[in-house]
Amino acid sequence: MAVGDVTEDRGYPLMSRLMPVLSKVLQGLLTLLAVSLLIFLAARSLRGDVANMILGPHALPDQVEQLRVQLGLNQPLWTQYINWLGGILHGDWGTSLASGRPVSESLVIGLRNSATLSAVALAVMLPTALVVGVVAAQYRDGLVDRIFLITSMIFNAVPEFVTGTILVAIFATTVVHWLPAVSFIPPGDSPISYPSALILPATTIIIPGVMYLSRLVRVAVIDVMTTEYIQTAVLKGLSPARILFLHALPNAIAPIIPAASLVAAFTIGGVVVVEYLFAYPGVGSALVDAVTNRDLPAIQAYVLVIASAYFFFNLIADALARK
Amino acid sequence: MTNSVDPAILTADAVTVERLDGAPIIADVSLTLRQGEVMGIVGESGSGKSTLALALMGHARRGVRIGGGAVNIDGTEMLSLTPKQLRSARRNLVAYVAQDPGAALNPTLRLDTLLTEGLEGSSAEKTARAKRILKKVGLPDDDAFLRRRPRQLSGGQQQRIAIAMAVIAEPKVIILDEPTTGLDVSTRAKVLDLIKQLCIADNLTAIYVSHDLAVIASVADHVTVMYGGQVVEQGEMQEVLATPRHPYTRALLDAVPSVNDRQALLPIRGRVPNVGEWPEGCIFSDRCDYAIAACSVRPPLRQAGTALVRCVRPELAHTLGAVSRHIDHRRAAEAVEPALTATHINAAYGDKQVLFDVNLTVEPGRCLAVVGESGSGKSTLSRCLIGLHENLTGELTLAGSPLPLSVAGRDQIARERLQYIFQNPNASLNPRRTIGQSLIAALDGSAAKREGRAIDVINEALDRVSIPADLTDRYPAELSGGQRQRVAIARALVSNPAVLLCDEVTSSLDVSVQASVIELLRSLLEDGLGMMFVTHDLAVVRNIADTVIVLNEGRIVEQGEMQAVLNAPQHPYTQSLLANTLQLPTGDDETETAALAVH
């Protein structure tokens, strides 16, 4: 008894499609603003006075006071926040307290390395997840399928640092020495030039991603394979390959795409642990270093970048889900 | 049988389909069709008719397998082919049209792909063929149309595409599984016309599966009646209609309401046996009024006249009496206060207005039928009355006092006095609650519950709908479809309503079950309840309504006493609805047979 028939959403196609996206972008920007405030306050609440820390335990109170003025730490919190935020909008991410160089320098290198790692991981993860999921669905309830389901459950339950440690033990230290246990990439070079340094960190990210996504693919394919239009295709005498690739997959992939974008967002955020484990020179390991050094401008910059990446991929997931 | 020279084009011999644990779903089904013949397969839910249709294609659903028998289509043994040969047979020899075209057409593919995939030849040849077939099934044959996707078509157009998809390869046999069931009457009439044309013009051999005897009677020249997975009667259409020899066939015919005459409808007692729970002897014996000791052995199909009947005493046919009796229409009561009125109802979804200035009155003890097709606004109207639709203006009164438009603004008494019964009892009863719990929940906040009379009230309501009180511990899944709808009605009755709003309450039910629900609703009217009955089925209107309003595109186009509207419809829309309503030819009524011939 549906009243809206075939022509339901023909009314104002452009506006009705654009409005939700625009409002999402606006929401996202507000969220980022809130996140930046939180980051700022959290960084300020770290124990210990920055100026004290820089100058060490034997500094004279005068020197500390001088540095505080120099760093702007004597100004009210909100002024400091506005100055920081304004700087970022002008491309000035502040100066690293640890190295004394602009944060943006190490940020660019870290971003490039992390993005490369994530991109390589995703480029392998997404197609693999699709193939594994489809194969498991084809052998539904059979031996292959059951082995897959148990394996994926185990890998989803194991944290990344455990997977990574096991991989290191097998391929880099205890069993064979095929790959480096630590990903050394000189600051000026692209990680692409050091493929062997990429393999283990990427694999550590890929395994749980594949295990999670392929389960979704499996369920989506099974759902589609039981629909009436697939039965119709079978009763039309079409070949199994045509049924799978032309009739089933396009319908099965649609519900997976938003999940895949979310996994991409997690991958960006999740590289922190993996990078630290392999000492891979990305945003994640840089963040860990910055926290250790109480390097406030650096911490703020790295967290804001990771949060923005999250926001960006979530936005994509939302836009795709809406379609 | 009339033309024994022609060789059979389709024979099925002792086909059995079973669950993987060996319990039969259909057993020992045989049939024979010659070139150009149309065989109707009729049965209620659970009869195995769709399973049979798929088995003829050499297909069994997941969890089910074809256990034995043979299907021969034009010399090809369908059940002993390799997968590759079977695919080829399905492309060239036999085609299938599913019930719901909305679900059976792949939403992501364009019509040209859907139509021509599986054909051989160059793409230009294929496109030319697709255009020819589109023209044949009465659809536009331009390139733009071929580039559309199924969602961009109406239900009737989708079913035409499904039929075009089936006949484009010029198969020997086409199997149609309830192809018109989900369609509006006027669309259904057109699609049926198309199927008949194709059968005549192309001398197509067809199997037509349906639960609707009237539809089968209008397209088929042979009929197979199935019950509980077995063929109970098989023969020429006219013969079976005129002289049904099996008690089940007789009972099925008696349960079908007529659009021309208000009759006492005879439900079939009991329920269809589940797979794996078939009785020892005759499959129908536990529900049959004529069962004798000999029925405890399963009878073979035997020749009786020109038909085959699975009954130990087919000669009973002429004594199976109980032809439906006419019953009288309730007279209008004089000057009673209306139970429910609605005035100047306008309702919209967003900016789109769907109801325009609708006025109606429900009187106590009488039934107002709201008739219309999909999209006419009839369901919106009932949602407006119960207070679930938000975007509306107008005025409602209940027993003379004003009724707030939104259910949130109504007091407990108003909510209790106006009750709603949904179309599908499977969806409207909570599957995780027992019948008793569902009924108790309906009494929340009522005076009866406060005074501790809840159990009495529930038992009374169940008794009213002829559900034994010991079923209160059961879950909905353990009941038959008819019992579930009765429970849904009982749930409305526990709060002692003045008006029942019934939204297509019989349209998801089998005819034999529908008969029992109509009889129940009639008895509730006798008790003085007011009722609004939303439906698209004019035969049901004839059998339950006292007054009628006909809705078309959100406007009342005709209203009045039921007999006046159905006997002499004034508005062209009502006339076309009536003309498109299919009737079962009873053989003793000339006008009904004539009405059939119009199509």
PDB file of C-alpha atoms in Angstrom, chain A residues 1-6 10 12 140-141 226-240 242 246-248 250-251, chain B residues 54 57 59 61-62 87 90-91 96 98 103-109 113-114 117 151-153 165 349 352 354 378-380 504:
ATOM      1  CA  MET A   1       0.000   0.000   0.000  1.00  0.00           C
ATOM      2  CA  ALA A   2       2.988   2.262  -0.388  1.00  0.00           C
ATOM      3  CA  VAL A   3       1.779   5.596  -1.597  1.00  0.00           C
ATOM      4  CA  GLY A   4       5.072   6.971  -2.851  1.00  0.00           C
ATOM      5  CA  ASP A   5       5.615   4.938  -5.969  1.00  0.00           C
ATOM      6  CA  VAL A   6       8.466   4.822  -8.430  1.00  0.00           C
ATOM      7  CA  ARG A  10      12.616  12.766  -8.087  1.00  0.00           C
ATOM      8  CA  TYR A  12      14.618  18.130  -6.018  1.00  0.00           C
ATOM      9  CA  ARG A 140      28.596 -22.138   3.051  1.00  0.00           C
ATOM     10  CA  ASP A 141      28.355 -24.548   6.005  1.00  0.00           C
ATOM     11  CA  THR A 226      18.964 -16.520  -1.283  1.00  0.00           C
ATOM     12  CA  THR A 227      16.999 -13.721  -2.950  1.00  0.00           C
ATOM     13  CA  GLU A 228      14.375 -14.419  -5.551  1.00  0.00           C
ATOM     14  CA  TYR A 229      16.280 -12.623  -8.282  1.00  0.00           C
ATOM     15  CA  ILE A 230      19.172 -15.032  -7.879  1.00  0.00           C
ATOM     16  CA  GLN A 231      16.718 -17.930  -8.013  1.00  0.00           C
ATOM     17  CA  THR A 232      15.341 -16.364 -11.191  1.00  0.00           C
ATOM     18  CA  ALA A 233      18.864 -16.146 -12.627  1.00  0.00           C
ATOM     19  CA  VAL A 234      19.449 -19.811 -11.766  1.00  0.00           C
ATOM     20  CA  LEU A 235      16.157 -20.767 -13.387  1.00  0.00           C
ATOM     21  CA  LYS A 236      17.142 -18.785 -16.484  1.00  0.00           C
ATOM     22  CA  GLY A 237      19.992 -21.251 -16.912  1.00  0.00           C
ATOM     23  CA  LEU A 238      22.786 -18.703 -16.484  1.00  0.00           C
ATOM     24  CA  SER A 239      26.295 -19.871 -15.683  1.00  0.00           C
ATOM     25  CA  PRO A 240      27.402 -19.838 -12.019  1.00  0.00           C
ATOM     26  CA  ARG A 242      27.696 -14.898 -14.466  1.00  0.00           C
ATOM     27  CA  LEU A 246      26.957  -9.921 -12.562  1.00  0.00           C
ATOM     28  CA  HIS A 247      23.879 -10.758 -10.498  1.00  0.00           C
ATOM     29  CA  ALA A 248      25.109 -11.301  -6.946  1.00  0.00           C
ATOM     30  CA  PRO A 250      26.988  -5.772  -7.296  1.00  0.00           C
ATOM     31  CA  ASN A 251      24.108  -6.224  -4.875  1.00  0.00           C
TER      32      ASN A 251
ATOM     33  CA  LEU B  54      10.378 -25.682  -9.185  1.00  0.00           C
ATOM     34  CA  MET B  57      12.411 -26.958 -13.684  1.00  0.00           C
ATOM     35  CA  HIS B  59      15.296 -27.128  -9.146  1.00  0.00           C
ATOM     36  CA  ARG B  61      15.299 -24.979  -2.774  1.00  0.00           C
ATOM     37  CA  ARG B  62      18.060 -25.150  -0.213  1.00  0.00           C
ATOM     38  CA  ARG B  87      21.279 -24.808 -17.713  1.00  0.00           C
ATOM     39  CA  ARG B  90      16.394 -23.781 -18.746  1.00  0.00           C
ATOM     40  CA  ARG B  91      17.582 -21.330 -21.401  1.00  0.00           C
ATOM     41  CA  TYR B  96       9.802 -19.684 -15.092  1.00  0.00           C
ATOM     42  CA  ALA B  98       7.995 -15.928 -10.206  1.00  0.00           C
ATOM     43  CA  ALA B 103      11.820  -9.374  -5.851  1.00  0.00           C
ATOM     44  CA  ALA B 104      12.500 -11.552  -8.876  1.00  0.00           C
ATOM     45  CA  LEU B 105      14.076  -8.879 -11.069  1.00  0.00           C
ATOM     46  CA  ASN B 106      17.632  -7.938 -10.194  1.00  0.00           C
ATOM     47  CA  PRO B 107      17.514  -4.266  -9.118  1.00  0.00           C
ATOM     48  CA  THR B 108      21.029  -3.429 -10.339  1.00  0.00           C
ATOM     49  CA  LEU B 109      20.624  -4.665 -13.919  1.00  0.00           C
ATOM     50  CA  THR B 113      20.541  -7.176 -19.828  1.00  0.00           C
ATOM     51  CA  LEU B 114      17.720  -8.908 -17.997  1.00  0.00           C
ATOM     52  CA  GLU B 117      21.200 -12.491 -21.188  1.00  0.00           C
ATOM     53  CA  ARG B 151      12.668  -0.130  -9.780  1.00  0.00           C
ATOM     54  CA  GLN B 152      11.675   2.470 -12.362  1.00  0.00           C
ATOM     55  CA  LEU B 153       8.672   0.401 -13.454  1.00  0.00           C
ATOM     56  CA  MET B 165      12.091 -12.581 -19.931  1.00  0.00           C
ATOM     57  CA  TYR B 349       3.030  12.395   3.367  1.00  0.00           C
ATOM     58  CA  LYS B 352       2.215  14.974  -1.115  1.00  0.00           C
ATOM     59  CA  VAL B 354      -2.885  11.436  -0.257  1.00  0.00           C
ATOM     60  CA  LYS B 378      -7.176   3.304   2.024  1.00  0.00           C
ATOM     61  CA  SER B 379      -4.464   2.194   4.445  1.00  0.00           C
ATOM     62  CA  THR B 380      -3.577   5.806   5.217  1.00  0.00           C
ATOM     63  CA  GLU B 504      -7.123  -6.138   4.760  1.00  0.00           C
TER      64      GLU B 504
END
